[in-house]
XYZ file of C-alpha atoms in Angstrom:
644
model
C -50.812 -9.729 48.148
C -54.078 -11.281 49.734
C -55.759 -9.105 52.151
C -57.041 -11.765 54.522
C -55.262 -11.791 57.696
C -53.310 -14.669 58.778
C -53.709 -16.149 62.208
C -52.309 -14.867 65.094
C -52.608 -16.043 68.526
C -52.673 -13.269 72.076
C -48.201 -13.386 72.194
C -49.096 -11.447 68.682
C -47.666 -14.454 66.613
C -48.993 -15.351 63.168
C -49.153 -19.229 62.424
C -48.528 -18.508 58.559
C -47.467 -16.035 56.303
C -47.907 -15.397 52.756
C -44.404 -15.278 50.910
C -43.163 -13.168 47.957
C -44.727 -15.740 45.372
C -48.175 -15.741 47.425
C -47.987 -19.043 48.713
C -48.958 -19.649 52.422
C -46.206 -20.508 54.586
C -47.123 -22.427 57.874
C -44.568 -21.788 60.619
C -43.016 -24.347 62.964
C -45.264 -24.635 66.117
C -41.269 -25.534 67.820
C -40.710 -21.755 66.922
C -44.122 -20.753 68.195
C -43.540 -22.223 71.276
C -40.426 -20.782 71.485
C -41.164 -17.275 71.019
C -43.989 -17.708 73.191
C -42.187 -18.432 76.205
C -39.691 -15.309 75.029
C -42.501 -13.048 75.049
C -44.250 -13.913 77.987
C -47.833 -13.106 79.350
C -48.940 -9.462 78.967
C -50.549 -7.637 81.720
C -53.805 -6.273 81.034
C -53.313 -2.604 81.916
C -52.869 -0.147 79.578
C -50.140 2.337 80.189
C -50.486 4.386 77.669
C -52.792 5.297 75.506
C -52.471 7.160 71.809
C -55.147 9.177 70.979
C -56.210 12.145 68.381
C -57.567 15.302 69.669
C -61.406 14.758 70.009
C -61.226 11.572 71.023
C -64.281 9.657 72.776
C -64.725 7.223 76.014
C -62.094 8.309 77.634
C -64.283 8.690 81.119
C -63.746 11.549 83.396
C -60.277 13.057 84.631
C -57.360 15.933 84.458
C -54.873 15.851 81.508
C -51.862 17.266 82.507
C -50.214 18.938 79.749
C -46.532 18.815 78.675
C -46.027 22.487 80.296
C -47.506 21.940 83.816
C -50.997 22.829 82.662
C -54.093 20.987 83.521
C -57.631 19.879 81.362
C -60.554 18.424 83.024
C -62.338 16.340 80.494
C -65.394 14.589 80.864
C -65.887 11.653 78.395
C -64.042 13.133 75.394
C -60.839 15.103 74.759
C -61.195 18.466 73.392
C -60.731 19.254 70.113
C -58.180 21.912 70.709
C -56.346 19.786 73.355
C -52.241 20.395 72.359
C -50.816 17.792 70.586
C -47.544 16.128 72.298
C -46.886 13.934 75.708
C -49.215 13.982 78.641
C -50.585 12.210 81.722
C -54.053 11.489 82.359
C -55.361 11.055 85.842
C -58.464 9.070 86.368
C -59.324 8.472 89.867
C -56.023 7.234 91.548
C -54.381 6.127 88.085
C -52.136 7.731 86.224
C -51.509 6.329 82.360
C -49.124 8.516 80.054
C -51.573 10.005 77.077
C -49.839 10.772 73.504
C -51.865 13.235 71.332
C -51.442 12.844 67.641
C -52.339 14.537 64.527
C -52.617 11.259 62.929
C -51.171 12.548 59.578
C -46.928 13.401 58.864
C -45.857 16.649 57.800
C -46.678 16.803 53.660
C -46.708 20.537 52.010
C -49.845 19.937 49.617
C -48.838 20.026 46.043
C -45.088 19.730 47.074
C -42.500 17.413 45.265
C -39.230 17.425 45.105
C -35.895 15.425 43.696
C -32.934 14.885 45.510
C -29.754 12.608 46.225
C -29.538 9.612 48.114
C -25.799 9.375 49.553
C -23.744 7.252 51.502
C -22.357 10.296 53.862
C -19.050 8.212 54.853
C -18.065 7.354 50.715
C -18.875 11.162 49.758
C -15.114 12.366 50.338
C -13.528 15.560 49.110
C -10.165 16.490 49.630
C -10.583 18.165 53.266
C -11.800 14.751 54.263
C -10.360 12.676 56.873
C -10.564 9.101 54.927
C -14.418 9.338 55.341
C -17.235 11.593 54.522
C -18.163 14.077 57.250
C -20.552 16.585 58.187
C -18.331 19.392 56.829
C -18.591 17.135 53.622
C -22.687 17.012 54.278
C -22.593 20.630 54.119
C -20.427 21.179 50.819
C -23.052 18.628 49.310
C -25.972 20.203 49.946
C -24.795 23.810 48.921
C -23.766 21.738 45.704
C -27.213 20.207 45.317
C -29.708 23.308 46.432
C -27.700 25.892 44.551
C -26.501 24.918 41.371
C -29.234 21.928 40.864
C -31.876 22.903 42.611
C -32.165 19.714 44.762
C -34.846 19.533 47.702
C -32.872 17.339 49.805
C -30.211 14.933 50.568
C -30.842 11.332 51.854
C -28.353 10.124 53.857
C -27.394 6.876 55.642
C -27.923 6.307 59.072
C -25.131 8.048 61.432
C -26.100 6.740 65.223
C -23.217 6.299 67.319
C -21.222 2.694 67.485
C -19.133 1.683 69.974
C -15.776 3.579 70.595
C -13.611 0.324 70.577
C -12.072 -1.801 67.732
C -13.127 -2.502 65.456
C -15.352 0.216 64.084
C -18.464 -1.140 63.137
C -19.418 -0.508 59.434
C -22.653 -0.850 58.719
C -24.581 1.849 59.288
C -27.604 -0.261 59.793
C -26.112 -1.864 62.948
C -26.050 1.036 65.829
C -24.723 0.706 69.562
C -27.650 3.623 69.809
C -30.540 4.947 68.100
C -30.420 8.367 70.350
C -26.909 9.233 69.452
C -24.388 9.567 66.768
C -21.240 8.650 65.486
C -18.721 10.890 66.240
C -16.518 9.612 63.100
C -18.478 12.129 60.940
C -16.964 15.472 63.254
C -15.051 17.831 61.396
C -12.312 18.219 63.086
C -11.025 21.269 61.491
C -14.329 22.550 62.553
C -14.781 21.962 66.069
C -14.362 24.795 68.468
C -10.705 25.384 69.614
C -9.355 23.283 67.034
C -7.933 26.602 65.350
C -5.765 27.226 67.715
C -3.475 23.900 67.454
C -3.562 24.127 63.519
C -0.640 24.997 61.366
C 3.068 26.239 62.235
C 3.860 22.782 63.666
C 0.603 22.367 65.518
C -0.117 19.728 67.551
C -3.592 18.488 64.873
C -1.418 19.139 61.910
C 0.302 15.559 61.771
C -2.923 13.869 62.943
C -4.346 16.490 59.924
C -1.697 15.079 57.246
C -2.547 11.354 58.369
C -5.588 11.955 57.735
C -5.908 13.082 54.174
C -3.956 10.365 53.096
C -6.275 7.920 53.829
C -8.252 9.450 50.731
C -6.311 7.633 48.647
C -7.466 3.900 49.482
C -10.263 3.197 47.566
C -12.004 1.405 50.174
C -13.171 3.546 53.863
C -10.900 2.240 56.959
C -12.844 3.114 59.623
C -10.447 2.642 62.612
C -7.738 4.450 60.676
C -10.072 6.957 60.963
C -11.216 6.322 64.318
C -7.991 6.579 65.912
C -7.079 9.867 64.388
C -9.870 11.618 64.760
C -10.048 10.252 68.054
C -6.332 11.782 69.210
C -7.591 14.827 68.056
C -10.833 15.312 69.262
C -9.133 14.384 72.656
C -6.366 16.529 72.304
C -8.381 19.929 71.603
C -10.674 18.853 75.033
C -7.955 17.866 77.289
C -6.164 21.130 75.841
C -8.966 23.213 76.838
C -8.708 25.714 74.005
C -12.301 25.068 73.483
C -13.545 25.985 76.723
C -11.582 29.566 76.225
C -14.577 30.136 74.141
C -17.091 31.669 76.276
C -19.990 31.385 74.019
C -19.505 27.640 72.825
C -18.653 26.259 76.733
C -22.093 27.840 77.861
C -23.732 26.435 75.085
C -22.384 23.125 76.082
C -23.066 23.342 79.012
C -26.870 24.632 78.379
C -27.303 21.846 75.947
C -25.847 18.996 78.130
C -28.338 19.851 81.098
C -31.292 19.728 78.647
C -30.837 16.760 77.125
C -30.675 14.765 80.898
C -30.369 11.432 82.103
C -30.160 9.557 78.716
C -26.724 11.463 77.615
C -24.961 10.819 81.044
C -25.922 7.032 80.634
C -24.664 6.750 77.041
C -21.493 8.828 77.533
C -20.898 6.137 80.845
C -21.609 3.678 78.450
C -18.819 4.840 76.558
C -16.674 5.214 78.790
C -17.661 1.962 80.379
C -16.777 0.332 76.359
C -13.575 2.113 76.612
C -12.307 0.375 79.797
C -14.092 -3.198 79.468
C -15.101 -3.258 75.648
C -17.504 -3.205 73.570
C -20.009 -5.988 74.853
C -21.634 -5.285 77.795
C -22.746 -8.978 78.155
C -18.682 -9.420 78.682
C -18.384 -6.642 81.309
C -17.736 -7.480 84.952
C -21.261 -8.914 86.635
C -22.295 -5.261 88.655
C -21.902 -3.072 85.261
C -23.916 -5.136 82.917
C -27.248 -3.228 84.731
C -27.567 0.484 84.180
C -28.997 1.253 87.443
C -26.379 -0.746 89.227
C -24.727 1.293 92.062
C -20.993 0.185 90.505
C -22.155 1.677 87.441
C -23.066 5.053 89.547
C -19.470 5.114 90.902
C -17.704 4.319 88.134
C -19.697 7.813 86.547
C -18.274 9.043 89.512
C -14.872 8.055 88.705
C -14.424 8.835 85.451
C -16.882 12.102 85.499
C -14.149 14.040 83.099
C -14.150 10.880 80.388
C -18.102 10.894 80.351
C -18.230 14.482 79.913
C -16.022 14.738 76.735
C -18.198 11.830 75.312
C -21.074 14.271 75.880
C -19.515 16.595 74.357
C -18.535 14.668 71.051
C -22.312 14.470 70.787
C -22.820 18.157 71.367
C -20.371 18.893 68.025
C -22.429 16.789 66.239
C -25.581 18.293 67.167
C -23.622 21.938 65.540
C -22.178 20.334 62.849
C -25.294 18.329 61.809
C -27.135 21.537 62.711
C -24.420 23.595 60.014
C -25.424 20.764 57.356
C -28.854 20.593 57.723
C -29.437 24.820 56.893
C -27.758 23.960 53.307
C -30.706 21.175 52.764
C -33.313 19.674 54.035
C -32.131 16.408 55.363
C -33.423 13.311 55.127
C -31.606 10.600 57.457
C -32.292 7.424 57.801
C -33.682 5.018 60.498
C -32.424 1.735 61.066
C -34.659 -1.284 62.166
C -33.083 -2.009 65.426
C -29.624 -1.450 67.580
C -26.377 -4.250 68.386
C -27.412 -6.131 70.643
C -24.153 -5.997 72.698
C -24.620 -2.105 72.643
C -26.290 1.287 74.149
C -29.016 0.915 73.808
C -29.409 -3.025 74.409
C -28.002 -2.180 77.822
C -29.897 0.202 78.524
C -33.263 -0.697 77.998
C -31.692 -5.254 78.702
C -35.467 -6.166 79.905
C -37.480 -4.890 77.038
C -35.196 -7.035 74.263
C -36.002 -10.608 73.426
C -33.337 -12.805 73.651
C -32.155 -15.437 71.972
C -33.822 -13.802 68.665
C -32.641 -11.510 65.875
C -35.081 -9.764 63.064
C -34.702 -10.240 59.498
C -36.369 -11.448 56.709
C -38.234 -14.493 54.918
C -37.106 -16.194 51.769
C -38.030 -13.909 49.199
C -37.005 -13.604 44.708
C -33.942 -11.182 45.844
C -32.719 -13.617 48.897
C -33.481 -17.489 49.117
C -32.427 -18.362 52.293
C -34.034 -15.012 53.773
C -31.895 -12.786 56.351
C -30.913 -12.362 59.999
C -30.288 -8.906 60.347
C -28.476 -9.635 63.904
C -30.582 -7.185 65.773
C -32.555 -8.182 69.005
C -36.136 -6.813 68.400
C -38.341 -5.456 71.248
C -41.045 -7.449 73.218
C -44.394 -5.795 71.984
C -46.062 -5.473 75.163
C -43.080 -4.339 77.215
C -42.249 -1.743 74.437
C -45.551 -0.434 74.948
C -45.498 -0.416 78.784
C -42.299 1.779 78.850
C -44.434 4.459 77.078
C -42.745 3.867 73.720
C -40.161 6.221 74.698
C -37.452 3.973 73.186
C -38.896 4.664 69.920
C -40.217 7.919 70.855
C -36.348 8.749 71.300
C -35.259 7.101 68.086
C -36.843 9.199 65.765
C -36.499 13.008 67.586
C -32.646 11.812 67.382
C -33.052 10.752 64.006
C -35.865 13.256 62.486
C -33.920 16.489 60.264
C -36.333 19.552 61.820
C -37.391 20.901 58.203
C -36.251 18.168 56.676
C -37.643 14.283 56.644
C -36.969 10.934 57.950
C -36.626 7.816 56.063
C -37.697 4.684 58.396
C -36.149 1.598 56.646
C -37.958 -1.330 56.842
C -41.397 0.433 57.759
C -43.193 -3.265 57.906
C -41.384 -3.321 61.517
C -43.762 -1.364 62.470
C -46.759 -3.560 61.934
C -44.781 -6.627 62.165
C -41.308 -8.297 62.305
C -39.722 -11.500 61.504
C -38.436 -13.067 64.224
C -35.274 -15.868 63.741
C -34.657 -18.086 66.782
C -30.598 -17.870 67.267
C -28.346 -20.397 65.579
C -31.637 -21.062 62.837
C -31.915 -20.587 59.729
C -33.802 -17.405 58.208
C -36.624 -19.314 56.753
C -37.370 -21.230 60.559
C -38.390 -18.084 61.763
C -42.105 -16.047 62.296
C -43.812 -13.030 61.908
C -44.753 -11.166 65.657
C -47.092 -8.211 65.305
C -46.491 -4.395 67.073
C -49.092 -1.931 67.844
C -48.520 -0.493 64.340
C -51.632 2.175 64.806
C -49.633 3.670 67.812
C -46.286 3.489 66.561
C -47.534 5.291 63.702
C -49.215 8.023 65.039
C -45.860 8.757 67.231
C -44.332 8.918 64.285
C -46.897 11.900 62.662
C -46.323 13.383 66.340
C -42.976 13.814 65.728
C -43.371 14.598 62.184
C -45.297 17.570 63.081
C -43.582 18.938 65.336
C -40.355 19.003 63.422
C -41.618 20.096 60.450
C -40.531 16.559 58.858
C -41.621 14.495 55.784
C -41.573 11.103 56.207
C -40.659 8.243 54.056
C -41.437 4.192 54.908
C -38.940 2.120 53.421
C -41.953 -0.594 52.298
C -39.969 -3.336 49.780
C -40.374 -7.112 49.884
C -43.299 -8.496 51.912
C -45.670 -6.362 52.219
C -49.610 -6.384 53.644
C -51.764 -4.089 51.765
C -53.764 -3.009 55.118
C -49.759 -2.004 56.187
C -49.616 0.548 52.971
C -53.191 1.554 53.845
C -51.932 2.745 56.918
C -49.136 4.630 55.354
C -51.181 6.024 53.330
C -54.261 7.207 55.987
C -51.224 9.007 57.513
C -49.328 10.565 54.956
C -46.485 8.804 55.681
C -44.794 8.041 51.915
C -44.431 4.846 50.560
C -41.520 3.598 48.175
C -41.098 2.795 44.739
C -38.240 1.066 43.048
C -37.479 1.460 39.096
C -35.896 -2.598 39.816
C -39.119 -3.859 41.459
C -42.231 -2.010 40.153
C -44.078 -3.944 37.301
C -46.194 -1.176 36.505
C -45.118 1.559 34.314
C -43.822 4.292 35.969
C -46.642 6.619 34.793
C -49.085 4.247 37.378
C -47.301 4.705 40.755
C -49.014 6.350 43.415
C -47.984 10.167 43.810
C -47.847 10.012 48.080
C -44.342 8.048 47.325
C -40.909 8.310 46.742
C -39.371 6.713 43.897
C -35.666 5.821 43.191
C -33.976 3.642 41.104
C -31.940 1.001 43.087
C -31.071 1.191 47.438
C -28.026 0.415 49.001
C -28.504 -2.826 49.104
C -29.601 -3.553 45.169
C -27.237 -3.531 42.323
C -26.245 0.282 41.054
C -27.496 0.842 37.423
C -23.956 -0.100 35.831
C -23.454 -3.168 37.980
C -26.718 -4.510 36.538
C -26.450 -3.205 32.975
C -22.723 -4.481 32.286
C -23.457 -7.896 34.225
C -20.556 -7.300 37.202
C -23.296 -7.243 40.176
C -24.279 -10.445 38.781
C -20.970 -11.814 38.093
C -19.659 -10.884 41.597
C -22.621 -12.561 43.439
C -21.671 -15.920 41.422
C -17.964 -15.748 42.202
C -19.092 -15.057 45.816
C -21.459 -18.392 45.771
C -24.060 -16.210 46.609
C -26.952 -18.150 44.620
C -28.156 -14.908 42.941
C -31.490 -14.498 40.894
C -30.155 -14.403 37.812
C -33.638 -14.700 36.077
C -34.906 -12.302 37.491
C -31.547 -9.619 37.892
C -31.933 -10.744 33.378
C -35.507 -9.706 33.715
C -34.762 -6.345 35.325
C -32.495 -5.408 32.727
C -34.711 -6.100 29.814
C -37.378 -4.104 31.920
C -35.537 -0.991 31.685
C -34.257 -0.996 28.275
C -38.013 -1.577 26.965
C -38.898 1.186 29.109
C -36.122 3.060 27.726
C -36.974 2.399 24.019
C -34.362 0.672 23.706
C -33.842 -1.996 20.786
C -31.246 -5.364 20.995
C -29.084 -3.589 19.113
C -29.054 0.447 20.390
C -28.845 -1.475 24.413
C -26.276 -3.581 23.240
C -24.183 -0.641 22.199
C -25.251 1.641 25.305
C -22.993 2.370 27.907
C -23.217 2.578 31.606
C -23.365 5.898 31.546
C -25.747 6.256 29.049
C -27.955 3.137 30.637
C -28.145 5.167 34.232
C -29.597 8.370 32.287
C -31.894 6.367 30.461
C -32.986 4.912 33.523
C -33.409 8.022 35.580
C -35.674 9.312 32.245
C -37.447 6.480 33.113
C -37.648 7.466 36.796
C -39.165 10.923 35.826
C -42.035 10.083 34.082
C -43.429 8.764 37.731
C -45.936 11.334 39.657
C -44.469 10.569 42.967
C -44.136 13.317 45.523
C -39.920 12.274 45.614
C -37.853 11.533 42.813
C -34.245 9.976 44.521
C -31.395 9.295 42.586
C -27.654 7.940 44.105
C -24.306 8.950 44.132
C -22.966 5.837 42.894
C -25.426 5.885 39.996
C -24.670 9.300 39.440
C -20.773 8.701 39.114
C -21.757 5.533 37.245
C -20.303 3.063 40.097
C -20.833 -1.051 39.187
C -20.206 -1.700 42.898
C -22.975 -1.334 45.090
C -22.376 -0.380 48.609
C -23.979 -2.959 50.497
C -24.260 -6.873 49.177
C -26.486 -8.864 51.332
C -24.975 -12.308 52.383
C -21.258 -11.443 51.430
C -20.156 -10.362 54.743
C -16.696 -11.625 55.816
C -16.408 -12.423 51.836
C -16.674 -8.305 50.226
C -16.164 -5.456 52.289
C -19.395 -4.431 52.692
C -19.840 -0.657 53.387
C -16.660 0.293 52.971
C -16.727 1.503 49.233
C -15.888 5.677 48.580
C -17.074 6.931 45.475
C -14.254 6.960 42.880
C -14.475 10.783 42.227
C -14.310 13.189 45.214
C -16.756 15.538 46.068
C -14.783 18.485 44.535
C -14.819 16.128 41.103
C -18.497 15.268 41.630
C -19.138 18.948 40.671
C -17.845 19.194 37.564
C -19.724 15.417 36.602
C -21.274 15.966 33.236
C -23.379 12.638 33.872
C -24.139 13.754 37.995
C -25.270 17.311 35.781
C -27.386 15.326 33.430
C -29.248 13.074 35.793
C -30.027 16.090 38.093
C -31.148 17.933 35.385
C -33.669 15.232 34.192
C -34.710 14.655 37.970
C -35.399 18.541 38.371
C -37.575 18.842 35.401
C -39.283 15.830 35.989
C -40.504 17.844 39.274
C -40.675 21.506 38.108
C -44.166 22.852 37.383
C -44.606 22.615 33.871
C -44.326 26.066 33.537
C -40.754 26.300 34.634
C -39.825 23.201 32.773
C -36.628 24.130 30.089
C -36.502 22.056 26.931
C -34.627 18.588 27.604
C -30.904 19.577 26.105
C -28.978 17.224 23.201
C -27.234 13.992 25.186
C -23.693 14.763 25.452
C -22.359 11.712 26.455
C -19.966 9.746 23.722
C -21.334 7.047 22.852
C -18.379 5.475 22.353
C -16.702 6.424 25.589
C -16.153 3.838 28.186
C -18.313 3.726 31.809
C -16.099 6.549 34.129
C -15.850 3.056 36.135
């Protein structure tokens, strides 16, 4: 990747880009014109500025401090000034000031190994047709206690819309702020107890439930409705508000968190009556501020307040999970853009444009992601507080956050609506600033972070990353260099979500499926891959044509542990030895895309000789050398078939 920068003109556009095989790529000037007239002129002010403690020319004024407190400074800010979100007064202006330690949350010397799940696929036999946070919980016990993991990635779990149909990718949010409440554990909410068994009024809704387990494939509005019946049933009941402690609670925690919960709960509500598209509402409610938006609140105050309380279970339940592991949850790019969040914050959005991705090896015609992305300038001049809010909802306090698709920060690929992928452009953020928020909020939650930095990729972007201790990523599929080279401020994995699982690559299905699909897949490359890891593995043409799936994902996790990264990741589905990968770009409408459970529950996952045996190699790949037992004799058959 070359390190010059390409042009880019004041709207923060760059004229050419340099794509996956280095070639420059000049961009339409019909799309430059276009997005310039999306973004618009910036003002000149600044409303905000980002700063480390210490910092110089700042002239001569009052900061006034999160808590109420005041600092005159003179030119500089003090060394010692508290980190966090303040206002500094200079003459008659007022500009919101963001302290930053300018470095995440990274324990020196620390590394760890841990799983990398898709929450809604990891059943067990208490589940409701889905993964929960009950199920979160039972995992992590699982993972800290008997394998000594560090943590447990998990997909994204920010609330969609409470309509049909459920959305299913995770990656696609009505909000950023909130979550979904399809994850509750019902059995575990407050008050639930009490309409349980003898006949109770949850115990058919119960039964329903469980036998959704036994589709192979999640259906989320199944779900939905059930949970939903009962979830309402326990409220309008009231048999949780006979509990002293939890109603105060509730009630504590609802005034806290403020204005932004009463407009997404009346945003749910608001979905409930007139959809799930606000852009199809009646004219008055498609603006938040809108006084027929205010009455309708007032109308329907009892409906908003048990969709603020949904979100108040999963701030306990989540809470529950997170003290069995350190979580890592993950942060998706951007939000629906008929959604929360989208209404909500309407004037900050371009429209007419969606983010994605150029043509790269992996994806030809390059990918629109569907998500509207923010105007630079106008994301700055709301304070960043849209993002600001994204990650404290997303960020696990003593755990970590995984940002996917870091390079957003820096920069995103912009597609003009109805185009093609490859018509699009690259519009630059204020990736110093967004970055330091992010070590803000590391800090103060105690967090590491991860960047999710694959495909197209600046080296000044991983520079950055790197100046802030923000870890990169490293892929067993995509690295060239042996694993012994990558950097240790990283985490490495195997395969993602969206890549094929070790199986589906080694026995040829991933690349089968994506032909029967018409999918135009890499196969030179996917071929490439393959022969990748079984020279890595020491494998000969003979010894990997006679090695199973089973046998191919421990060999490739071996692989995986002779990195020095600071993370070692490995997933579920690799761990159960799944072909199927959860998410296959392009097939939508064509594959159920994430909809896949694991084939083995989570009380079966425990007793995996293979999950055992990858864990095993992942912990001692991270264990001091001191602590490190000798490797035990493979027990896998080699003549028994993939558990597929």
């Amino acid at each position: 990747m070359s390190d010059t920068a390409p042009p880019t003109d004041r709207w923060g556009i760059d004229a050419a880009y340099e794509n996956a095989g280095g070639d420059q790529v000049h961009v339409p000037e019909a799309t430059i014109d276009a997005f310039r007239a999306l973004i618009g002129e910036a003002p000149t002010d600044a409303p905000v500025l980002v700063r480390r403690p210490g910092a110089t020319g700042m002239g001569r004024g009052t900061v006034v401090l999160e808590d109420g407190g005041e600092v005159s400074i003179d030119g500089n800010l003090p060394a010692d000034l508290p980190l966090g979100y303040h206002t500094l007064r200079t003459g008659d202006a007022e500009r919101r000031l963001i302290v930053s330690p300018g470095r995440c949350h990274l324990p020196e010397g620390w590394r760890a190994w841990g799983w990398a799940a898709q929450l809604y696929a990891t059943r067990s036999r208490d589940s409701w047709g889905m993964g929960d946070l009950a199920d979160l919980a039972r995992l992590g016990r699982w993972s800290t206690d008997e394998l000594g993991a560090g943590f447990v990635l998990i997909n994204p779990i920010h609330a969609t819309a409470p309509t049909l149909p459920q959305q299913p990718s995770p990656y696609s949010p009505t909000s950023r702020r909130f979550r979904n409440p399809i994850y509750l554990h019902v059995e575990d909410v407050p008050g639930a107890a009490a309409l349980l068994g003898a006949g109770g009024e949850l115990d058919a809704l119960a039964t329903a439930g469980r036998a959704l387990d036994g589709d192979p494939r999640i259906d989320r509005d199944a779900v939905w409705r059930l949970k939903l019946a009962a979830l309402a049933l326990i409220w309008d009941g009231g048999h949780w508000a006979d509990r002293a402690p939890e109603a105060a609670a509730f009630a504590t925690w609802r005034r806290d968190r403020g204005g932004a919960l009463e407009q997404f709960a009346t945003w749910s509500v608001l979905a409930e009556a007139h959809g799930g598209s606000w852009r199809s509402w009646p004219a008055a409610l498609r603006a938040p501020h809108d006084p027929a938006v205010a009455a309708f609140a007032g109308e329907h105050a009892e409906r908003i307040a048990f969709h603020a309380w949904l979100q108040w279970l999963l701030d306990v339940q989540l809470a529950a999970a997170g003290a069995t592991v350190p979580l890592m949850v993950d942060l998706p790019i951007g939000v629906d853009p008929d959604g929360a969040d989208a209404w909500a914050w309407q004037d900050l959005f371009a429209d007419g444009v969606s983010v994605g991705a150029p043509p790269d090896e992996f994806n030809t015609r390059g990918q629109d992601w569907g998500l509207p992305p923010f105007i630079p300038w106008k994301l700055r001049h709301a304070g960043y507080q849209p993002f600001v809010d994204a990650l404290r909802a997303t960020v696990s306090p003593g755990g970590g956050l995984r940002i996917d698709h870091v390079m957003g920060l820096f920069r995103l690929w912009w597609v003009p609506a109805g185009q093609d992928p490859g018509q699009g452009a690259f519009v630059r953020y204020p990736g110093d600033d967004l970055l330091d928020i992010v070590a803000l909020e590391s800090h103060r939650a105690g967090a590491v972070v991860v960047g999710e930095d694959l495909g197209t990729v600046e080296a000044s972007a991983r520079a950055a990353l790197r100046e802030r201790a923000l870890l990169s990523y490293r892929l067993l599929w995509f690295e060239p260099d042996e694993p012994e080279d990558w950097p240790v401020e990283a985490m490495a994995a195997v395969t993602t979500h969206d890549l094929p699982t070790v199986a589906g690559l080694w026995d040829g299905s991933d690349l089968a499926t994506q032909h029967e699909l018409g999918l135009q897949p890499n196969e030179a490359g996917t071929i490439e891959i393959r022969q990748r890891l079984a020279d890595r593995a020491g494998l000969s043409a003979e010894a990997a044509e006679h090695t199973t799936d089973e046998q191919a994902v421990l060999a490739a996790h071996r692989v995986l542990g002779r990195s020095p990264c600071t993370l070692l990741s490995a997933t579920l589905d690799d761990a159960l030895a799944v072909a199927e990968r959860p998410n296959l770009p392009g097939a939508d409408g064509q594959r159920a895309n994430w909809c896949l459970a694991l084939p083995a529950t989570l009380d079966d996952l425990e007793t995996s000789p293979l999950a055992a045996e990858v864990a095993r190699v992942l912990r001692a790949a991270v264990a001091p050398p001191s602590t490190v037992q000798p490797p035990e004799i493979e027990t896998t058959d080699p003549q028994r078939s993939s558990t597929r």
